[in-house]
mmCIF file of C-alpha atoms in Angstrom:
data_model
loop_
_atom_site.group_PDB
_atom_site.id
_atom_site.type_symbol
_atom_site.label_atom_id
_atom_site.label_comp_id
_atom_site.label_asym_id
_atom_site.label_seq_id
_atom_site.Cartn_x
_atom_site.Cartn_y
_atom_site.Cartn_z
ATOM 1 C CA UNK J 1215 0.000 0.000 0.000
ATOM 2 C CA UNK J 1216 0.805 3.327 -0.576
ATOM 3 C CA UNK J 1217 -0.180 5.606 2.073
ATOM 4 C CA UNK J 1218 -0.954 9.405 2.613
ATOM 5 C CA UNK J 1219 -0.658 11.079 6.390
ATOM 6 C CA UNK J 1220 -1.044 14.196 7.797
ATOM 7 C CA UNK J 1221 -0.307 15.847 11.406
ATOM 8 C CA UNK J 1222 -2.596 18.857 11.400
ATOM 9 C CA UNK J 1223 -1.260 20.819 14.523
ATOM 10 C CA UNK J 1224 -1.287 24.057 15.046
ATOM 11 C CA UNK J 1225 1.825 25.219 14.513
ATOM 12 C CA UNK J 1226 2.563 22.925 11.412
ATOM 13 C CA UNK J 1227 1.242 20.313 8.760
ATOM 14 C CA UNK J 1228 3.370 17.599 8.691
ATOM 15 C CA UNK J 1229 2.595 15.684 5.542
ATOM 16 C CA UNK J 1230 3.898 11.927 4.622
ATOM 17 C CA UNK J 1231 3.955 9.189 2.788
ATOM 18 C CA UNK J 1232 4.578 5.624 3.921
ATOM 19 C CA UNK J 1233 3.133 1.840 3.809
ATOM 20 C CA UNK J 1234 1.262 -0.212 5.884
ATOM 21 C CA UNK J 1235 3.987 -1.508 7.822
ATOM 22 C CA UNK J 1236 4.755 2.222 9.267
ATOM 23 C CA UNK J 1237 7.653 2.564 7.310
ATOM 24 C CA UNK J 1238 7.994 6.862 5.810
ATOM 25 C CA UNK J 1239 9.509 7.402 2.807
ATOM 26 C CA UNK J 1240 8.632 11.035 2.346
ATOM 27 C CA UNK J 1241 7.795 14.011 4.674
ATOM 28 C CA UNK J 1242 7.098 17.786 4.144
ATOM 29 C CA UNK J 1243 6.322 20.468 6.237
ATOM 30 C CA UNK J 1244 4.496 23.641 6.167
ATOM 31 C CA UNK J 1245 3.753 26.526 9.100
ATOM 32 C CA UNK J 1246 0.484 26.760 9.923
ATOM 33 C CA UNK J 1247 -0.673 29.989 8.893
ATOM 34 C CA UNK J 1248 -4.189 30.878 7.105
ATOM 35 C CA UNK J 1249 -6.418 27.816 6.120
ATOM 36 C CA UNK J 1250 -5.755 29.369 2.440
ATOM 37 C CA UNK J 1251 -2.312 28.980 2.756
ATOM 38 C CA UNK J 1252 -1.870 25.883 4.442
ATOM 39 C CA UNK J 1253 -4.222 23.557 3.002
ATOM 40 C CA UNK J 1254 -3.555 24.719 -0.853
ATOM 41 C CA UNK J 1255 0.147 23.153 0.337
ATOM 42 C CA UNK J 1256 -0.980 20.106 1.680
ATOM 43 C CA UNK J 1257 -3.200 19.643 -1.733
ATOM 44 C CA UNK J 1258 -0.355 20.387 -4.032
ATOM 45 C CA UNK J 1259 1.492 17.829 -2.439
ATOM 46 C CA UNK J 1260 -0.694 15.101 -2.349
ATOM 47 C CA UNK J 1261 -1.725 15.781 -5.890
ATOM 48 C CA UNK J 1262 1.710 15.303 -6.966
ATOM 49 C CA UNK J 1263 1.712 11.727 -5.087
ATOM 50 C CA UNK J 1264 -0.273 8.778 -6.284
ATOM 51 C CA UNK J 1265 -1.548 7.479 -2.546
ATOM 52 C CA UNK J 1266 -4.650 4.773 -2.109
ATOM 53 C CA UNK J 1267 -5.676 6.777 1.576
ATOM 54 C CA UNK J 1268 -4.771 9.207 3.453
ATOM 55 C CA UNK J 1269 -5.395 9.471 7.463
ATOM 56 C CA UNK J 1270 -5.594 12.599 9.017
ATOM 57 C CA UNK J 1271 -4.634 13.066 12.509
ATOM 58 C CA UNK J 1272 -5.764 17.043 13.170
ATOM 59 C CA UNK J 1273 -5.699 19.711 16.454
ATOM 60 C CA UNK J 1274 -9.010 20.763 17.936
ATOM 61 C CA UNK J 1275 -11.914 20.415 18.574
ATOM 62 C CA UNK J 1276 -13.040 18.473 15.745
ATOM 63 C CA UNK J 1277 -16.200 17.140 15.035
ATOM 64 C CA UNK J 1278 -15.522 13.321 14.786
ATOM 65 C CA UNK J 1279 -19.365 12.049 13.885
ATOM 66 C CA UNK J 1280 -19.813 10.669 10.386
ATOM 67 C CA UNK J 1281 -23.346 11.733 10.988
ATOM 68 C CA UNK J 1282 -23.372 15.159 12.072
ATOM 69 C CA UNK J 1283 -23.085 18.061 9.527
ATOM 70 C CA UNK J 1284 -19.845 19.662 10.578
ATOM 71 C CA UNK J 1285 -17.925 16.440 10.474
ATOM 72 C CA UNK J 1286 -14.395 16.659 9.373
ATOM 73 C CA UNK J 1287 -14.904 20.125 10.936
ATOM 74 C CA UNK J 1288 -11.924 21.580 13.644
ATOM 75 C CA UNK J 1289 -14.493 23.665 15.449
ATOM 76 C CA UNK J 1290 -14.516 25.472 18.638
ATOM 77 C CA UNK J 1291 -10.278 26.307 18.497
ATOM 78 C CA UNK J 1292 -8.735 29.474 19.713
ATOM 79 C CA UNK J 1293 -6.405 29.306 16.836
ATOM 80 C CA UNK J 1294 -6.927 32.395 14.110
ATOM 81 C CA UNK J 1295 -8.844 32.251 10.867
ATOM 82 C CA UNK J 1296 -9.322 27.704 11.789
ATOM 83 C CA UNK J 1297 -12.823 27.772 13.958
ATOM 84 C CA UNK J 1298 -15.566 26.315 11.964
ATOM 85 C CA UNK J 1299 -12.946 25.220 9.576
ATOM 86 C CA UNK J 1300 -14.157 22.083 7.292
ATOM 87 C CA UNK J 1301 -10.509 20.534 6.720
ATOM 88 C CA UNK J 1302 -11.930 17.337 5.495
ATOM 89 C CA UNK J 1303 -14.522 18.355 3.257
ATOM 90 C CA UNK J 1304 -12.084 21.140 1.859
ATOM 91 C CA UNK J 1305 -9.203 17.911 1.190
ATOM 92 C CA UNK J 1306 -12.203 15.641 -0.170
ATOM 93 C CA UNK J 1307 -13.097 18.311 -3.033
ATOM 94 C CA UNK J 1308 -8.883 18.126 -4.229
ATOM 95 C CA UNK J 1309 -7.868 14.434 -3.995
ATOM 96 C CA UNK J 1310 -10.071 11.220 -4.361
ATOM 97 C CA UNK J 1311 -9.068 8.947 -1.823
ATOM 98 C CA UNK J 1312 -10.966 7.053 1.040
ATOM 99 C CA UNK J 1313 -9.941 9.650 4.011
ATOM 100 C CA UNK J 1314 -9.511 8.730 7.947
ATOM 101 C CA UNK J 1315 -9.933 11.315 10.578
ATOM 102 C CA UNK J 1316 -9.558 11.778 14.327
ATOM 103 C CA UNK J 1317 -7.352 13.735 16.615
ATOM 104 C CA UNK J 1318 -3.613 14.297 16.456
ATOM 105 C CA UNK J 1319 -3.115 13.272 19.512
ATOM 106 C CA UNK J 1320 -5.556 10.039 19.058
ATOM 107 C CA UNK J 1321 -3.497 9.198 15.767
ATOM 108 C CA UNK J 1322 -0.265 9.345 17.825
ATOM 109 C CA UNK J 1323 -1.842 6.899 20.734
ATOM 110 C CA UNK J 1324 -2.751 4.684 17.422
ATOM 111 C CA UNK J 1325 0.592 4.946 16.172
ATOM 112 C CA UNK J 1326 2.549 4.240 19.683
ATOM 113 C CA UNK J 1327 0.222 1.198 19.673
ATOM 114 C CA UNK J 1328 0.546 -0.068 16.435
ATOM 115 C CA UNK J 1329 4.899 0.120 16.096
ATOM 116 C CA UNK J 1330 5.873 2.162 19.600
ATOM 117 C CA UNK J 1331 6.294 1.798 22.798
ATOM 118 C CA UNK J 1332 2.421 0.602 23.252
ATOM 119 C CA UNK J 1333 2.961 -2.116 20.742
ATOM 120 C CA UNK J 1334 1.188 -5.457 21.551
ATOM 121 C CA UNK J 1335 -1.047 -3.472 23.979
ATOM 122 C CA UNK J 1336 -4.985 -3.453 23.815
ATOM 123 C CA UNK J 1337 -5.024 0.561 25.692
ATOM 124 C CA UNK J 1338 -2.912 3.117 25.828
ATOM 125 C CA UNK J 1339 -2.548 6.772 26.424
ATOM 126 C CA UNK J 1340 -0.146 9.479 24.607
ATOM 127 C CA UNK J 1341 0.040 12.949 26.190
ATOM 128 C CA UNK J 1342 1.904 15.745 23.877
ATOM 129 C CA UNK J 1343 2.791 18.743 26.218
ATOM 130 C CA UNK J 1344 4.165 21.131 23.807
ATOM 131 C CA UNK J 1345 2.625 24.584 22.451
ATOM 132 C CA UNK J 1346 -0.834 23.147 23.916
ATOM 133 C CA UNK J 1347 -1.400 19.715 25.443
ATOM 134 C CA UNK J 1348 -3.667 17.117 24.427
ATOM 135 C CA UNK J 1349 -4.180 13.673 24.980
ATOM 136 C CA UNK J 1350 -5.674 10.665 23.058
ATOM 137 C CA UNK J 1351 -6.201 6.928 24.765
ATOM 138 C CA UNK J 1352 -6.861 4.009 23.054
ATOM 139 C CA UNK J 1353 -9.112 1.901 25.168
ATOM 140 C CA UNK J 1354 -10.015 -1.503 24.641
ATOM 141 C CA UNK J 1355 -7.802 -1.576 20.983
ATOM 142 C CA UNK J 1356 -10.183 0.934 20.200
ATOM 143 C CA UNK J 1357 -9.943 4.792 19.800
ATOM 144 C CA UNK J 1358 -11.893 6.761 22.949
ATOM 145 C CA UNK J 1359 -14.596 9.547 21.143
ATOM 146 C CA UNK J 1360 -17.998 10.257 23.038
ATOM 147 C CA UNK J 1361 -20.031 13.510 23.300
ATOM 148 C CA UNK J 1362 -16.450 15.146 21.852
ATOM 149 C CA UNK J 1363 -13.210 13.221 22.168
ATOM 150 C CA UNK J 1364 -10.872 13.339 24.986
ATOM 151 C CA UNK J 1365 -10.158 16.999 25.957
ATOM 152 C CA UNK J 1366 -7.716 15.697 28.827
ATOM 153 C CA UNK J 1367 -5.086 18.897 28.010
ATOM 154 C CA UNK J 1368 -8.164 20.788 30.124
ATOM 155 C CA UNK J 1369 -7.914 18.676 33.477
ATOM 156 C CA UNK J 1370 -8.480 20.491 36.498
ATOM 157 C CA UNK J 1371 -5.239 20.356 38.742
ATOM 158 C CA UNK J 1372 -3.904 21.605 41.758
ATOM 159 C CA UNK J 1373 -1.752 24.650 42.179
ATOM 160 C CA UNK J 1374 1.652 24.050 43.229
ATOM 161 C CA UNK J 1375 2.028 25.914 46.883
ATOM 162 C CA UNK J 1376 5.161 27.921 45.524
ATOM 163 C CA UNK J 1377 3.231 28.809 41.976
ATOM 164 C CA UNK J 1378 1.482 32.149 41.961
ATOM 165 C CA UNK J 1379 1.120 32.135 37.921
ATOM 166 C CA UNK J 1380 -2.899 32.534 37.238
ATOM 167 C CA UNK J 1381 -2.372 30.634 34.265
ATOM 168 C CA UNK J 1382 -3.109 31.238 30.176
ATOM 169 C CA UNK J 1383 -5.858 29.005 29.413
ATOM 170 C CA UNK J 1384 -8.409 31.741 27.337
ATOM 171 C CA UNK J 1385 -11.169 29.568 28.899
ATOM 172 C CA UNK J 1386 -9.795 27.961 32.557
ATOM 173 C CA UNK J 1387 -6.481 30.235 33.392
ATOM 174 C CA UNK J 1388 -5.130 27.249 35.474
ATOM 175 C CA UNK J 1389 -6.006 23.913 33.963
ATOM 176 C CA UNK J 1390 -3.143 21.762 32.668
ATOM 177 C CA UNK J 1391 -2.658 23.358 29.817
ATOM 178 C CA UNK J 1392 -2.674 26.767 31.579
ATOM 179 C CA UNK J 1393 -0.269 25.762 33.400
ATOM 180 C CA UNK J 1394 1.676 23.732 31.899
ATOM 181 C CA UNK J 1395 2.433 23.995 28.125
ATOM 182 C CA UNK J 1396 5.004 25.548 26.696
ATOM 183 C CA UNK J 1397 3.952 29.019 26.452
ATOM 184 C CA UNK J 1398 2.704 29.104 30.159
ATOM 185 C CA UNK J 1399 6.733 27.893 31.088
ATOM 186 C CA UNK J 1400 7.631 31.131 28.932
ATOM 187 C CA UNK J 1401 4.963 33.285 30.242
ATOM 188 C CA UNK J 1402 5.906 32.706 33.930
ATOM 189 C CA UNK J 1403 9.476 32.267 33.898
ATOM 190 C CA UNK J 1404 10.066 34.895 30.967
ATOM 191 C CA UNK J 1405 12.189 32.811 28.718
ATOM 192 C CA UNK J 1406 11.801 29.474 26.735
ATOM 193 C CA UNK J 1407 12.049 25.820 28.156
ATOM 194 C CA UNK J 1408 15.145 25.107 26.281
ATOM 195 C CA UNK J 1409 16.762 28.115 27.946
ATOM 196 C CA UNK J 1410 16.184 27.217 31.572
ATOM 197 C CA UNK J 1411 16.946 23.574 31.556
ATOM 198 C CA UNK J 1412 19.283 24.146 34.599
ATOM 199 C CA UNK J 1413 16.578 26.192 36.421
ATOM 200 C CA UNK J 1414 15.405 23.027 39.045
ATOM 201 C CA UNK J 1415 12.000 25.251 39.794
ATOM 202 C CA UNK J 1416 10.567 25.127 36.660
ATOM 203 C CA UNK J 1417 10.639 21.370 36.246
ATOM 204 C CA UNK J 1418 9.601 20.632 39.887
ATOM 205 C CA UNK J 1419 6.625 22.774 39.189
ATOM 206 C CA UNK J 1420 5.818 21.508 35.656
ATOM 207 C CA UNK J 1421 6.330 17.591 36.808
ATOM 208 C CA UNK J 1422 4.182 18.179 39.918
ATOM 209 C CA UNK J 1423 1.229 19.329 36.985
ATOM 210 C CA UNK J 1424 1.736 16.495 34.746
ATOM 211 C CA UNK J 1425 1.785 14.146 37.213
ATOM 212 C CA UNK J 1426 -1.544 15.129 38.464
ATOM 213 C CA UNK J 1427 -2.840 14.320 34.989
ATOM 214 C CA UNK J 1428 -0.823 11.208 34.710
ATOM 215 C CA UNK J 1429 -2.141 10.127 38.265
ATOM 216 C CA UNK J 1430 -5.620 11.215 36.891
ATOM 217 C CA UNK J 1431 -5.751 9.115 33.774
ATOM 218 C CA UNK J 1432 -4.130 5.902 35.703
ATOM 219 C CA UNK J 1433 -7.540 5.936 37.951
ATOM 220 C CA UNK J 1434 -9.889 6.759 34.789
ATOM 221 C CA UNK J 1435 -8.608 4.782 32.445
ATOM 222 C CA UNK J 1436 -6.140 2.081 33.473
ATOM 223 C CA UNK J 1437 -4.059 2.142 30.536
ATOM 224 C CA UNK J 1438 -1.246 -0.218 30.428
ATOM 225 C CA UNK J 1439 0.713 2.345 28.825
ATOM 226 C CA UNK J 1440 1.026 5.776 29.657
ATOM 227 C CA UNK J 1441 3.462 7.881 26.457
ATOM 228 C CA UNK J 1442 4.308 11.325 27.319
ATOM 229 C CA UNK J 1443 5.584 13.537 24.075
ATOM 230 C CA UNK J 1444 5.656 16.644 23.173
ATOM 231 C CA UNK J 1445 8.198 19.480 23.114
ATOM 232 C CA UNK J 1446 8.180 20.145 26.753
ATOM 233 C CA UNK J 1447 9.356 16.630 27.386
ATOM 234 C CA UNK J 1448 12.685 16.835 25.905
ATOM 235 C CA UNK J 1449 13.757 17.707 28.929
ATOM 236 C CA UNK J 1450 14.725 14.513 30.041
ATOM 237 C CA UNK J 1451 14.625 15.225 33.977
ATOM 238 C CA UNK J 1452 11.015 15.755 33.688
ATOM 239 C CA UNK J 1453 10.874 11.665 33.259
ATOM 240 C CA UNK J 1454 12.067 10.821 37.142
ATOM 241 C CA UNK J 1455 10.248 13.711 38.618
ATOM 242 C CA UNK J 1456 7.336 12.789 37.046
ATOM 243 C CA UNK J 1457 7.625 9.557 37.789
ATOM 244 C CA UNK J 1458 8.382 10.198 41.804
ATOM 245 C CA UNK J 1459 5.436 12.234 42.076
ATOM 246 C CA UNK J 1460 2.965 10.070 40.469
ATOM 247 C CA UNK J 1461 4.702 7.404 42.703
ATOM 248 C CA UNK J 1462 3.875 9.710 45.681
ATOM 249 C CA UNK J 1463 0.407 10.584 44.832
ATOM 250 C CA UNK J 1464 -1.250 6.881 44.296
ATOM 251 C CA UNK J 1465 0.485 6.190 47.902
ATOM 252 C CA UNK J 1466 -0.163 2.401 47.272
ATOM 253 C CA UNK J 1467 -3.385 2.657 46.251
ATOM 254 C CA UNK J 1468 -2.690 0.902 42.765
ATOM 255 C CA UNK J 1469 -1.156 -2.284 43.756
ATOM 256 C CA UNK J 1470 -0.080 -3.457 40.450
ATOM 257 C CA UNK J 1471 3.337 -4.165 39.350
ATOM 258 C CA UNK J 1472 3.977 -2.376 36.451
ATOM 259 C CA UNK J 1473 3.310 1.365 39.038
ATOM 260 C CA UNK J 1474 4.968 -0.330 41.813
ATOM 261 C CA UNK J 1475 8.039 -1.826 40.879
ATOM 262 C CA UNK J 1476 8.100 -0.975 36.268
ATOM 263 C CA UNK J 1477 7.381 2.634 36.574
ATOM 264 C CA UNK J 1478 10.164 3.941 34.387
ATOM 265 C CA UNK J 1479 8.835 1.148 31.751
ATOM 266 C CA UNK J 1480 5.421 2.325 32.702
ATOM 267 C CA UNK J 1481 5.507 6.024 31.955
ATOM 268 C CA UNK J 1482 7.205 6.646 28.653
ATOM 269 C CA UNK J 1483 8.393 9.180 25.872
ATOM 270 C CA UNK J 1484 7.626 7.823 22.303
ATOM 271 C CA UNK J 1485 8.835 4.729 20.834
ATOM 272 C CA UNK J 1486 8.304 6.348 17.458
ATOM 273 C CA UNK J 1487 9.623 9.504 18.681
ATOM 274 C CA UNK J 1488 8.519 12.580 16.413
ATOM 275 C CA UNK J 1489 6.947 10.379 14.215
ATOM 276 C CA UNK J 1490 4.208 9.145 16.476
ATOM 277 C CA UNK J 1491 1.421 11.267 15.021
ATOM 278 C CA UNK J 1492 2.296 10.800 11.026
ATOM 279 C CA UNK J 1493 2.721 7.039 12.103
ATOM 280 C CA UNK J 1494 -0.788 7.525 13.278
ATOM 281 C CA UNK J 1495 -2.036 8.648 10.749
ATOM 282 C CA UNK J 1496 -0.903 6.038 8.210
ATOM 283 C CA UNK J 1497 -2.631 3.646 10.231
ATOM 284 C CA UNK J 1498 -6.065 5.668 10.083
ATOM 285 C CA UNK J 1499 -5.336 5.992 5.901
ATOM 286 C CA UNK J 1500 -4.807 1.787 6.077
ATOM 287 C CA UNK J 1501 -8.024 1.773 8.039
ATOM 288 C CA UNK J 1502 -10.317 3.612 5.787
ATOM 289 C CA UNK J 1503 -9.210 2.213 2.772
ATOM 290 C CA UNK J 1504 -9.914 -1.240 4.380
ATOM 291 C CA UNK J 1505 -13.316 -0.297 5.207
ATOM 292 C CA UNK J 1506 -14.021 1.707 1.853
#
């Protein structure tokens, strides 16, 4: 097979093409700028590539049901000139291929579980703390949607008792993502993540947020994998201190081996590494065209 993919985020398109055995041959990408601009990219490339599917793996909101009127839609996002934005429709009028869509975040989950570090598993969760963060679970070998999709990157948390940033969510101020992407790191501390990777404050604060989440999602939704990517988690230290506080805040109450004893096998970065989400989104391409 020859497959199409594409990581809609909201900073860039990544585009790709690959097989179904994961394997890229080709990748692009382009900023994310006007819908105009971006999308008559992404067409221009694909029309110049003779692909069976493509998968799509796109920020929100989107509207993931086949039966409502804005599927295919991102819709309620803060992001300029994309609200109300039909990117699948608008891809379906330029190239004639069965099409698979869901989240980024869900496509990288899919991906991690198809050739990562959730391979072989039936549920998983990937976490990408980077400009925003977002979260997708497979549950059950089966993508999680419902009344929207898994909006996790909103999680109420705690404050930290030394933090006295109100946050930059435009809608919470001090949910996770508030709090804890990579713009909120800037805003607070006044410089970039990569500049203050000796400062021990700013990854005590941001491990004792994730780890909230992390801790969240191991009593919602068990997974038997839990992948944390992103920019933000570069920074390798974040791993242990993560790790120790989720450690610290189940205090025993999961008694199952892999928290207990496998946490550093438990809690993960990316097997597929920055190619998580286009990996994804091969498999969502291989998926529609085997339903089509």
């Amino acid at each position: 097979m020859k497959l199409g993919a594409i990581e809609a985020g909201g900073t860039k398109f990544v585009c790709g093409i690959g097989n179904e055995q994961g394997e890229i041959f080709d990748r692009v990408s382009f900023p994310t700028t006007t819908p105009e601009e971006t999308m008559e990219q992404v067409i221009r490339y694909f029309k110049e590539q003779d692909v069976e599917a493509i998968g799509v793996g796109s920020f929100g909101p989107v509207d993931l049901n086949k039966n409502s009127s804005t599927y295919g839609y991102i819709t309620t996002t803060p992001k300029p000139y994309w609200n109300q934005y039909p990117l699948l429709g608008e891809l379906q009028k330029h190239v004639n291929v069965p099409l698979g869509f869901d989240t980024d975040v869900n496509a990288a989950a899919l991906g991690e579980a198809e050739w990562g570090a959730a391979k072989g598993l039936a549920s998983c969760v990937y976490v990408t703390i980077g400009t925003g963060v977002g979260a997708g679970a497979l549950v059950e070998g089966k993508l999680l949607h419902g009344l929207l999709h898994p909006e996790m990157g909103h999680i109420l948390i705690k404050r930290h008792p030394e933090d006295h940033f109100e946050g930059r969510c435009p809608y919470h101020r001090d949910c996770l993502e508030g709090m804890a992407a990579g713009p909120a790191i800037e805003q607070r501390w006044g410089k970039k993540g990569f500049e203050l990777e000796q400062t021990d404050k700013v990854w005590e604060f941001e491990a004792y947020y994730v780890a909230q989440a992390v801790t969240n999602l191991v009593y919602m939704l068990s997974p038997e994998k839990i992948i944390l990517g992103g920019g933000v988690m570069k920074q390798k230290q974040l791993f242990p201190l993560i790790r120790g506080h989720v450690r610290d805040m189940l205090n025993g109450y999961v008694q199952k081996r892999e928290v207990a004893e496998g946490i550093d096998d438990y809690i993960v970065p990316p097997g597929l590494g920055d190619n998580a989400g286009l990996s994804g989104a091969l498999v969502l391409a291989k998926q529609e065209l085997e339903r089509a």
